[in-house]
Coordinates of C-alpha atoms in Angstrom, one line a residue:
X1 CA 24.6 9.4 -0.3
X2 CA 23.3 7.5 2.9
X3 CA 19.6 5.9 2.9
X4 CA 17.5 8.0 5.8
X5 CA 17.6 7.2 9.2
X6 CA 14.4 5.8 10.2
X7 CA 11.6 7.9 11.7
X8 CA 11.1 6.2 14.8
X9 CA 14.5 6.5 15.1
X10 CA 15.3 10.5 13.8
X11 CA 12.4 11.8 15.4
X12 CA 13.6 12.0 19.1
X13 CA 16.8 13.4 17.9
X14 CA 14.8 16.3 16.1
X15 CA 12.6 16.7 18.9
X16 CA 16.3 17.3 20.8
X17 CA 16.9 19.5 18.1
X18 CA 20.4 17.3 17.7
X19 CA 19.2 17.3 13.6
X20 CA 17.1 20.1 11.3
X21 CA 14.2 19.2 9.7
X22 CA 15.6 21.2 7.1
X23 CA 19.0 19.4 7.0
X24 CA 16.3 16.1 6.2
X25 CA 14.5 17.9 3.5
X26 CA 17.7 19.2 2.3
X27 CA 18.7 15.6 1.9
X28 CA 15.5 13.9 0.5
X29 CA 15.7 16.8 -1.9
X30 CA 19.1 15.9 -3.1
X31 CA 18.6 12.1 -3.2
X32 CA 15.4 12.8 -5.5
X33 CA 17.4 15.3 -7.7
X34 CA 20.2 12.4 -8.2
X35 CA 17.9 9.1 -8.3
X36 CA 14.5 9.9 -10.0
X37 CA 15.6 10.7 -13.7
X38 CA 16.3 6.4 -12.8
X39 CA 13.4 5.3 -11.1
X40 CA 10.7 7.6 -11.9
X41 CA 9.3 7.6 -8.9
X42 CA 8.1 11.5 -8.7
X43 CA 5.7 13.3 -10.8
X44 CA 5.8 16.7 -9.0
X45 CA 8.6 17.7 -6.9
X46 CA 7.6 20.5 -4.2
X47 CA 11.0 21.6 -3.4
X48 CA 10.4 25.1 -2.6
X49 CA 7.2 24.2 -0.4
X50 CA 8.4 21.3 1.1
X51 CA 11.5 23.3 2.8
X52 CA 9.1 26.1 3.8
X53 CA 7.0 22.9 5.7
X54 CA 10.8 22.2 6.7
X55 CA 11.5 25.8 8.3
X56 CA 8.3 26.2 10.2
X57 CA 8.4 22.8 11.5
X58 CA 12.1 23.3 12.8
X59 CA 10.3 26.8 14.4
X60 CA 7.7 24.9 16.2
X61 CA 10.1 22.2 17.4
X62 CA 12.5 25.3 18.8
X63 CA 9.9 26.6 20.9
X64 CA 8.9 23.0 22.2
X65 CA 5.9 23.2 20.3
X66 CA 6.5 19.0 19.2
X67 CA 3.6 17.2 17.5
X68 CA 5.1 13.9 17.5
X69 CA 7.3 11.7 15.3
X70 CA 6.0 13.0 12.1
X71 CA 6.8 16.5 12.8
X72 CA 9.7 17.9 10.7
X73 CA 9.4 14.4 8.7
X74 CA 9.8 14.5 5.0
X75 CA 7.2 12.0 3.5
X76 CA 5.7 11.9 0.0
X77 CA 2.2 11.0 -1.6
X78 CA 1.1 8.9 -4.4
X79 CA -0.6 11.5 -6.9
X80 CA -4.1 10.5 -6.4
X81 CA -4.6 12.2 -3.1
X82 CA -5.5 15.5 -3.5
X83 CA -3.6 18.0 -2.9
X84 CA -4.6 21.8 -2.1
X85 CA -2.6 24.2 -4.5
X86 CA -0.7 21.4 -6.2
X87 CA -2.0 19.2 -9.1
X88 CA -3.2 16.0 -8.3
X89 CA -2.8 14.1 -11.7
X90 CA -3.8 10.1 -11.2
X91 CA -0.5 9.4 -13.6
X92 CA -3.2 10.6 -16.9
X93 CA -2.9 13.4 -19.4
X94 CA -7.0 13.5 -18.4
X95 CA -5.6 15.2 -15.0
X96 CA -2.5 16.2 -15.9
X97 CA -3.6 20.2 -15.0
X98 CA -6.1 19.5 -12.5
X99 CA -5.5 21.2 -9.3
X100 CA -7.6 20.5 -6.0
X101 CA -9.0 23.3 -3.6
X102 CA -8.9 21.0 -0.6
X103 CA -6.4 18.3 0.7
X104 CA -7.5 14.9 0.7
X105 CA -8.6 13.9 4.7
X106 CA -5.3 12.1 5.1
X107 CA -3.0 14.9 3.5
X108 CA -4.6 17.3 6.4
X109 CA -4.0 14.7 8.9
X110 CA -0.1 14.3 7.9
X111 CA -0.1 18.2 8.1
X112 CA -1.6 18.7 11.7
X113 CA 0.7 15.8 13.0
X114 CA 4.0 18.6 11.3
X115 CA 4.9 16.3 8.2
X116 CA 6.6 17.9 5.3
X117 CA 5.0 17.6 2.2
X118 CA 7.9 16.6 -0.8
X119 CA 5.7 15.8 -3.6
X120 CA 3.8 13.2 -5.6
X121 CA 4.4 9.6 -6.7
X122 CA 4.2 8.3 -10.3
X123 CA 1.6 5.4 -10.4
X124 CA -0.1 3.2 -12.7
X125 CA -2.8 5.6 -14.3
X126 CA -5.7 5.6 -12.6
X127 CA -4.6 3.1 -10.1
X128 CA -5.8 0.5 -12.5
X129 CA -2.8 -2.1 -12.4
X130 CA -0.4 -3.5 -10.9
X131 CA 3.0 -2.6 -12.6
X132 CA 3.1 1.2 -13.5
X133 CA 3.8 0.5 -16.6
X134 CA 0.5 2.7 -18.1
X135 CA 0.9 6.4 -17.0
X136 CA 1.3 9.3 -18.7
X137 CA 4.4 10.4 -17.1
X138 CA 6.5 7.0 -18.1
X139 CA 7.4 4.1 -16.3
X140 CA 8.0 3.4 -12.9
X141 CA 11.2 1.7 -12.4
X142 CA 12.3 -0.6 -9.3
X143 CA 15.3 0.4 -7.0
X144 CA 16.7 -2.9 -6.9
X145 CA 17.0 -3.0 -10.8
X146 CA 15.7 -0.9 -12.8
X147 CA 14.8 -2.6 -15.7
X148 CA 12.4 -4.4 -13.6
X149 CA 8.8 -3.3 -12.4
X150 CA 8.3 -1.0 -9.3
X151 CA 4.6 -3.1 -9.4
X152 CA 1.3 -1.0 -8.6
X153 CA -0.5 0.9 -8.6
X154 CA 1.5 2.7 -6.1
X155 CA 4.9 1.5 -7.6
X156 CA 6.2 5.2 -7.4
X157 CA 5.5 5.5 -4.0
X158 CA 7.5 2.2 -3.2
X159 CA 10.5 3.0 -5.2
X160 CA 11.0 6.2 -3.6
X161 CA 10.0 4.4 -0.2
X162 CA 12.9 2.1 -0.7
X163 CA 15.6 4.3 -2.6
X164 CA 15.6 6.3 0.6
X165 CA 13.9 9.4 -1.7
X166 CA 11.6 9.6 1.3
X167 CA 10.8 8.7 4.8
X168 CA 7.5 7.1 4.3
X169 CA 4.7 7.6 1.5
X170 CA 1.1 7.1 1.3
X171 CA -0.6 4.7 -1.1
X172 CA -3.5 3.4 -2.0
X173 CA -4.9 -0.6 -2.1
X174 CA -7.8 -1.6 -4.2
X175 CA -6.3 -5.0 -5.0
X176 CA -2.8 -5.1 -3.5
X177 CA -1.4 -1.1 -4.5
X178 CA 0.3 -1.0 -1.3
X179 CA 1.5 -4.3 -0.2
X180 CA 2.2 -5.9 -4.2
X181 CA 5.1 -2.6 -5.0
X182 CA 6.1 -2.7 -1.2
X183 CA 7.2 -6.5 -2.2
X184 CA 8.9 -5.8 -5.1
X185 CA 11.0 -2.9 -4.4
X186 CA 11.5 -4.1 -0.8
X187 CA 10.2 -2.0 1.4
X188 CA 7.1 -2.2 4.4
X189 CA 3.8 -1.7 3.0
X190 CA 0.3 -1.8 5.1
X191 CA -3.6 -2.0 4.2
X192 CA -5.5 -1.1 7.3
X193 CA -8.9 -2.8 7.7
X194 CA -11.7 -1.0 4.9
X195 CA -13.0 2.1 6.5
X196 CA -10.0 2.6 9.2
X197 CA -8.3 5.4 7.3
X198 CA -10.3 8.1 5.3
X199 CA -10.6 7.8 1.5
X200 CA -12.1 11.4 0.9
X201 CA -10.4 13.4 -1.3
X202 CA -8.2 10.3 -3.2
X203 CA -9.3 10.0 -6.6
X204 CA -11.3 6.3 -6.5
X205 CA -11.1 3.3 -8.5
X206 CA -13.7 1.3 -6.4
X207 CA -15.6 2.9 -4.0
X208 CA -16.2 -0.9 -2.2
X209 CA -12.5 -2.0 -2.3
X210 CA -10.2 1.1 -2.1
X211 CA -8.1 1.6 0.7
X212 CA -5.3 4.0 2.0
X213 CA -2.2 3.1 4.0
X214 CA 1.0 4.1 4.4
X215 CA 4.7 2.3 3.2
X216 CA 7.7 3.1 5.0
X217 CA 11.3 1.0 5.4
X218 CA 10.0 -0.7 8.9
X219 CA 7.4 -1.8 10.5
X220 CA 7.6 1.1 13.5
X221 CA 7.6 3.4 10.8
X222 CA 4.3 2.6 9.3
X223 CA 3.1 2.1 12.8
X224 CA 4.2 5.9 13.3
X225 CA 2.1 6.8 9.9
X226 CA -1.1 5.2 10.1
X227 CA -1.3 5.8 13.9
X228 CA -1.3 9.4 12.7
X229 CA -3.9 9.1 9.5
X230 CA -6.2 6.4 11.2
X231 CA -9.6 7.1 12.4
X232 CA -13.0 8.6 12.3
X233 CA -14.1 10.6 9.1
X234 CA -17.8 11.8 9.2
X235 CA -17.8 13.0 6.1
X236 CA -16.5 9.6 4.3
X237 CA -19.4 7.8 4.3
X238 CA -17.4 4.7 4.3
X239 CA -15.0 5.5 7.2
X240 CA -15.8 3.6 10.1
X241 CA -15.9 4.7 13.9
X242 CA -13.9 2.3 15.7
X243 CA -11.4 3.3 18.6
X244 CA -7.8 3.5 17.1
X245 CA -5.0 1.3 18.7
X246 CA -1.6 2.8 19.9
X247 CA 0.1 1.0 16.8
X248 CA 3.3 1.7 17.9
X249 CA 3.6 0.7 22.0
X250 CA 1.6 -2.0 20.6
X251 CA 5.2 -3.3 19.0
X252 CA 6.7 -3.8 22.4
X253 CA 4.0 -6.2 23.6
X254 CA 6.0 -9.0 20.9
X255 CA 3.9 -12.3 19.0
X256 CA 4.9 -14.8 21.8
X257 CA 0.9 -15.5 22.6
X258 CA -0.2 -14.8 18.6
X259 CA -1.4 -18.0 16.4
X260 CA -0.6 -18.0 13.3
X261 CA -2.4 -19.9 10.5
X262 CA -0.8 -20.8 7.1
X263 CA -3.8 -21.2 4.0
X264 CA -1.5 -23.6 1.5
X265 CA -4.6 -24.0 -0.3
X266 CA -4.9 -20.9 -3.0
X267 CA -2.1 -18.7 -1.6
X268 CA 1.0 -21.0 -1.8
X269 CA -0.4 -22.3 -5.2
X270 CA 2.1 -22.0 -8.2
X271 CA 4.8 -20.4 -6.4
X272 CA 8.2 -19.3 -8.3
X273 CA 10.4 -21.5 -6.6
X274 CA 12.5 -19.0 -5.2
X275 CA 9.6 -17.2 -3.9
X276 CA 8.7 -20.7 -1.9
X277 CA 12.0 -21.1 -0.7
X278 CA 12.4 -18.1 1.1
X279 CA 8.9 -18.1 2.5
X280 CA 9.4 -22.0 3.9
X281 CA 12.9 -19.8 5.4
X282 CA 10.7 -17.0 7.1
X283 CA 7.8 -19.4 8.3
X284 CA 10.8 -21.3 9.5
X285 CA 11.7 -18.1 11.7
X286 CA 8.0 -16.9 12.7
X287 CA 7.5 -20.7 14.4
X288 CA 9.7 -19.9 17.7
X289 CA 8.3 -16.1 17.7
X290 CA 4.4 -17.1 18.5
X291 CA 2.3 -19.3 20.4
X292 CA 1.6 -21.8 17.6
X293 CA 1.8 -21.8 13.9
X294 CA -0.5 -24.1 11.9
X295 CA -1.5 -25.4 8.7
X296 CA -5.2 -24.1 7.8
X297 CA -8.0 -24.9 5.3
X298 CA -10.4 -22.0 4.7
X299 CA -12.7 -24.3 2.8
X300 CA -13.7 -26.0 5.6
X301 CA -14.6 -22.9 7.6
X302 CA -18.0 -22.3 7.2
X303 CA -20.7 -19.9 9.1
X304 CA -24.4 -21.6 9.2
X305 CA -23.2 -23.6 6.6
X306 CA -22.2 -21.1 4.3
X307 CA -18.4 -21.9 3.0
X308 CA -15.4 -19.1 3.5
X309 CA -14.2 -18.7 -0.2
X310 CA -11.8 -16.7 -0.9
X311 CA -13.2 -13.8 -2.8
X312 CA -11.7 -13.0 -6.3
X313 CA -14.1 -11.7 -8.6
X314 CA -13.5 -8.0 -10.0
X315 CA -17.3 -7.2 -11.1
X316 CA -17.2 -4.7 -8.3
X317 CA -14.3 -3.5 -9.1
X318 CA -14.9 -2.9 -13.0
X319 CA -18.2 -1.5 -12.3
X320 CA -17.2 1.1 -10.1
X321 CA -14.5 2.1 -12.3
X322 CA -16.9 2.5 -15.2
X323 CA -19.3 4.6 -12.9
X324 CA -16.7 7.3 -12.1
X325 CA -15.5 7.3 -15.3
X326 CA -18.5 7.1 -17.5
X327 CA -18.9 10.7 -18.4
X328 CA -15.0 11.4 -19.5
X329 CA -14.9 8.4 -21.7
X330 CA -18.0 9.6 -23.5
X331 CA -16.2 12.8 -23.9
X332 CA -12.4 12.7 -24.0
X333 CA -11.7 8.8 -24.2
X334 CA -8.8 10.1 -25.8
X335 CA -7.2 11.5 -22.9
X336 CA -6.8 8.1 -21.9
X337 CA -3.9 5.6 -22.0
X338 CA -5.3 2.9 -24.9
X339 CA -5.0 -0.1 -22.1
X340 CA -6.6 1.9 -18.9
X341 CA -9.3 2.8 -21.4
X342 CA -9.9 -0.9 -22.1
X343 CA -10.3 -1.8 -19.0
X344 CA -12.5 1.2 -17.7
X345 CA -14.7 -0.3 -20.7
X346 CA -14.1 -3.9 -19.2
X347 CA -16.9 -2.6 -16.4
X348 CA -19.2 -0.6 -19.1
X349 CA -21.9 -3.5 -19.6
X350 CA -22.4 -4.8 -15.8
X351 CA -26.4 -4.2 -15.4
X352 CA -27.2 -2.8 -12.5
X353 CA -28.9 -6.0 -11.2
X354 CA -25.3 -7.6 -11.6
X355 CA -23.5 -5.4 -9.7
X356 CA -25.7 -5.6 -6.8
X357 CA -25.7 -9.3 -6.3
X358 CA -22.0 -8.9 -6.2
X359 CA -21.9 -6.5 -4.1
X360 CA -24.5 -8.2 -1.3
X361 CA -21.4 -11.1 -2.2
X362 CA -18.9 -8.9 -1.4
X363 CA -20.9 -7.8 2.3
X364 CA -21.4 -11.2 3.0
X365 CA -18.0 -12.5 2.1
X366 CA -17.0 -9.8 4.7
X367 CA -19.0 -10.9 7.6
X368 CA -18.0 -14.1 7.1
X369 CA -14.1 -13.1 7.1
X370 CA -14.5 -12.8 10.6
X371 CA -14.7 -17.3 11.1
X372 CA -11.0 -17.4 9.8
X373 CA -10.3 -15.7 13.4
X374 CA -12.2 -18.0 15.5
X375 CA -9.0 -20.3 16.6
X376 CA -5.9 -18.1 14.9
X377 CA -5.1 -14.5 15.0
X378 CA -3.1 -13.8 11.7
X379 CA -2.6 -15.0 8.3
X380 CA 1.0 -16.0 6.8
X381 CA 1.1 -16.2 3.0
X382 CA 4.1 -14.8 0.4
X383 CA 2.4 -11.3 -0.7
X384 CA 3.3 -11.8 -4.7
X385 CA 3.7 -15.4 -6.4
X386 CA 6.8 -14.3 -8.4
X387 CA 9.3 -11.6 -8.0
X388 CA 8.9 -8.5 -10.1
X389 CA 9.0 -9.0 -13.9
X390 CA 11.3 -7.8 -16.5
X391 CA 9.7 -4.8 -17.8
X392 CA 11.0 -5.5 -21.4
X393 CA 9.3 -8.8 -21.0
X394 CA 6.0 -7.6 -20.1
X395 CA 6.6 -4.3 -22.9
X396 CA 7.5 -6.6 -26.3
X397 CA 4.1 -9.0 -25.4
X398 CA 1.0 -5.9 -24.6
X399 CA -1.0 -8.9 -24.2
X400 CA 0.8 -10.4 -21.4
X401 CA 0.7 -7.3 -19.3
X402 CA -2.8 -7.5 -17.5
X403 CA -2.1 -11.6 -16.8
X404 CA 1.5 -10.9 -15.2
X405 CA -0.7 -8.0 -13.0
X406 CA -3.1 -10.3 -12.2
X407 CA -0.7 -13.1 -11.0
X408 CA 1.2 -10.3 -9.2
X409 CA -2.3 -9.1 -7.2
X410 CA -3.5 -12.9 -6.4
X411 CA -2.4 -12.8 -3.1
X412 CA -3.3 -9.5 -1.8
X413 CA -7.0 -9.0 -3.7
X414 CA -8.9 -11.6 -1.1
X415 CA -8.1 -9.1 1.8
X416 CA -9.2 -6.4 0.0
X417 CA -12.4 -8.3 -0.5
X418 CA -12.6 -9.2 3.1
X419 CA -11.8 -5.5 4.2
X420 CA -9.1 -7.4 6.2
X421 CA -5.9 -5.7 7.1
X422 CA -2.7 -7.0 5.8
X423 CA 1.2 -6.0 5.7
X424 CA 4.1 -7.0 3.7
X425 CA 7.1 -6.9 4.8
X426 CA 10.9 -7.6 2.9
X427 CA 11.8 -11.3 3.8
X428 CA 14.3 -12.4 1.2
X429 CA 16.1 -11.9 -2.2
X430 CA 16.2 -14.2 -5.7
X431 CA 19.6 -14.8 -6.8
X432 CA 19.1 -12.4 -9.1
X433 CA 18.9 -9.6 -6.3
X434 CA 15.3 -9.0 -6.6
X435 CA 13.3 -8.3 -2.9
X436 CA 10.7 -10.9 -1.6
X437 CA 7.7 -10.3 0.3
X438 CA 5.7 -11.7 3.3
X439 CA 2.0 -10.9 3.5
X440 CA 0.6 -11.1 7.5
X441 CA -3.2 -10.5 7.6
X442 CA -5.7 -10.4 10.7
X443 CA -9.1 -9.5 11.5
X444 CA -11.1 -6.6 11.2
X445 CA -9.6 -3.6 13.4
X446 CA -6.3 -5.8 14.6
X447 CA -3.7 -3.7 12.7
X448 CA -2.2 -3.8 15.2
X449 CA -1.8 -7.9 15.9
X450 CA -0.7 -7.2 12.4
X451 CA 2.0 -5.0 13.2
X452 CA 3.5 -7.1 15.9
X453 CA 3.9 -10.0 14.5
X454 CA 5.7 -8.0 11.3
X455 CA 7.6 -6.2 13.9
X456 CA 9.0 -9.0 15.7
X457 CA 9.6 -10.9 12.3
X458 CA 11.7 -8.1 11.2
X459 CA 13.6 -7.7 14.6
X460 CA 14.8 -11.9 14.4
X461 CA 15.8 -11.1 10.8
X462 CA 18.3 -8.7 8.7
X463 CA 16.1 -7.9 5.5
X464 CA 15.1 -4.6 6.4
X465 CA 18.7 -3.5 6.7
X466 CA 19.7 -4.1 3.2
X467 CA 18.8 -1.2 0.6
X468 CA 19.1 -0.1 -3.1
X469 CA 21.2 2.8 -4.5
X470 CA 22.6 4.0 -0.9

């Protein structure tokens, strides 16, 4: 059972009507019917729907009625976008029968540009974690190996990225949900910049910090995505209007004039050793690609003398969490999972005056994020410290779960903080087969610096070509 093409490289030949989008549905279909009682990765199949999406799209395209490269696609969504019709559950027995009357902003968006709708993703409950372990609908399992972590909280979305169950998926990033699970089942994984893609209608875990973006298995395919889910919102009142790039022509322009900055100083603390070696490899191949890459300090940038720290305090985060969660923990904490419970209740005592000094931190720390660009244009750090854990290691100590998360999110968090955007891309293996990832940030709005530097990255190198299960 081949892995997908590609969609940058499918689409023309649907648009030539050399392939059906019904014959790719048809496939995906199968795929998922043979590989998710493994991985896990779904939590509602819409089989019958999706090759009705199929069947009209292939009409449309007959007639020469073409969207674009998404249309006839078959892509799938993490299940905390809502979803019109179809239950939107957030992996907990709270939501396990809740049904939206309106698509989240990005699910119409994927539906005007002709995508076909397969189903939902199995995540961490709630979003809040980082391995999938905690949702009502079991455990997430990774491609590579499945008695290893998919990571989280969109692990489900990964896994089915990268088992080839899909085309692309969309996820969502409040501390590294995207870009932690797109390193550890090796696949491409993107947060856009805070406010570049619309969050109304996703189920939130922090208002401040959450995010939406799109994985895929290359870098031209999540260009494809997000240049078809970015933009303006008016009715998110965090969505920002700034003028969307062409993501993907932007690929062909290369990195030869991009400088690159590498922060040793936090990010490439405590590395597993394999992790370093195969980042030292892929720095090693980024050098001749740009203009210049360079060691950095963010301590010593400062704005009127105010320091650039990188920002890793969760008061935000918990606080928010608690807010939108207050009143069904009052009355059906049972509903819960015991450990997303305890940490819902981990934001439950933040006074109000606490909260809004750290979130006046978090603006400023924002602002500020702009002085890492003053003399570089990206950011080159491994996404995850250590490869994806064992998950009988992480299920025979309960205690050790939330501190293996939180080592797994220690890279991405800061750029979620920063509202910066960042990808990660595959860049290696451990002996032990496992993927590893490459995390390349920039400033506000450049997604798509972001995306060429990835792009070109994964053209000098073979990473992307390898897959699980095929």
């Amino acid at each position: 059972m081949p892995i997908p093409e590609t969609i940058l490289d499918v689409a023309p030949r649907l648009r030539r009507k050399e392939v059906s989008p019904v014959e790719l549905t048809s496939a995906c279909l199968d795929r998922i019917e043979k590989l998710n009682p493994t991985l896990n990765a779904f939590i509602t199949v819409l089989a019958e729907s999706a090759l009705a999406e199929a069947r009209a799209a292939e009409t449309e395209i007959s007639r020469g009625d073409w969207r674009g490269p998404l249309h006839g696609i078959p892509v799938a969504l993490k299940d905390i976008l809502n979803t019109a019709g179809t239950r939107t559950t957030a992996a907990s027995q709270l939501y396990q029968d809740r049904v939206p009357a309106e698509d989240a902003e990005v699910v119409q968006r994927l539906r005007r540009a002709g995508a076909v709708i397969l189903g939902k993703n199995n995540l961490h409950e709630f979003a809040y974690g980082g391995s999938s372990l905690v949702s009502f609908f079991g455990d997430a399992h990774n491609p590579w190996n499945a008695a290893h972590v998919a990571g989280g909280s969109s692990g489900g979305s990964a896994a089915a990225v990268a088992a080839g169950l899909c085309y692309a998926a969309i996820g969502t990033d409040t501390a590294g949900s995207i870009r932690e699970p797109a390193a550890l089942c090796g696949c491409v994984g993107i947060k856009p910049t805070y406010g570049r893609v619309s969050a109304r209608g996703v189920v939130p875990l922090s208002w401040s910090l959450d995010h939406v973006g799109p994985l895929a298995t290359t870098v031209g395919d999540v260009a494809a995505v997000l240049q078809a889910v970015a933009g303006y919102d008016a009715l998110d009142s965090n969505s920002a209007d700034v003028p969307v790039a062409d993501y993907v022509s932007a690929l062909g322009e290369g990195a030869k004039t991009l400088r690159v900055g590498v922060p040793r100083a936090y990010f490439y603390d405590d590395l597993d050793p394999e992790v370093a070696a195969v980042v030292e490899q892929a720095l090693a191949v980024i050098r001749p690609l740009v203009a210049e890459v360079r060691d950095v300090q963010l301590a010593d940038m400062r704005i009127a003398d105010v320091r650039i720290e990188v920002p890793t305090d969760r008061t935000v985060q918990a606080a928010e969490s608690f807010a939108f969660h207050a009143d069904n923990v009052a009355r059906t904490a049972e509903l819960y999972q015991p450990e997303t419970l305890r940490r819902i209740r981990s934001g439950e005592n933040i006074s109000a005056a606490e909260y809004i000094r750290r979130r006046r931190e978090l603006d400023g720390a924002r602002r500020r994020a702009q002085e890492i660009f003053a003399d570089i244009d990206l950011l080159v750090t491994p996404t995850t410290p250590v490869p994806a854990p064992a998950i009988a290691d992480l299920k025979k100590n309960p205690e050790a779960l939330r501190p293996a998360e939180l080592l797994l999110l220690r890279n991405t968090r800061p750029f979620n903080g920063w509202g910066l955007p960042a990808i990660s891309v595959p860049c290696g293996f451990t002996k032990g087969g496992l993927p590893i990832g490459l995390q390349i940030a920039g400033a506000h709005w450049r997604e798509d610096l972001v995306l060429r530097l990835a792009h070109a990255y994964e053209r000098a190198t073979e990473w992307h070509k390898r897959h699980p299960l095929s």
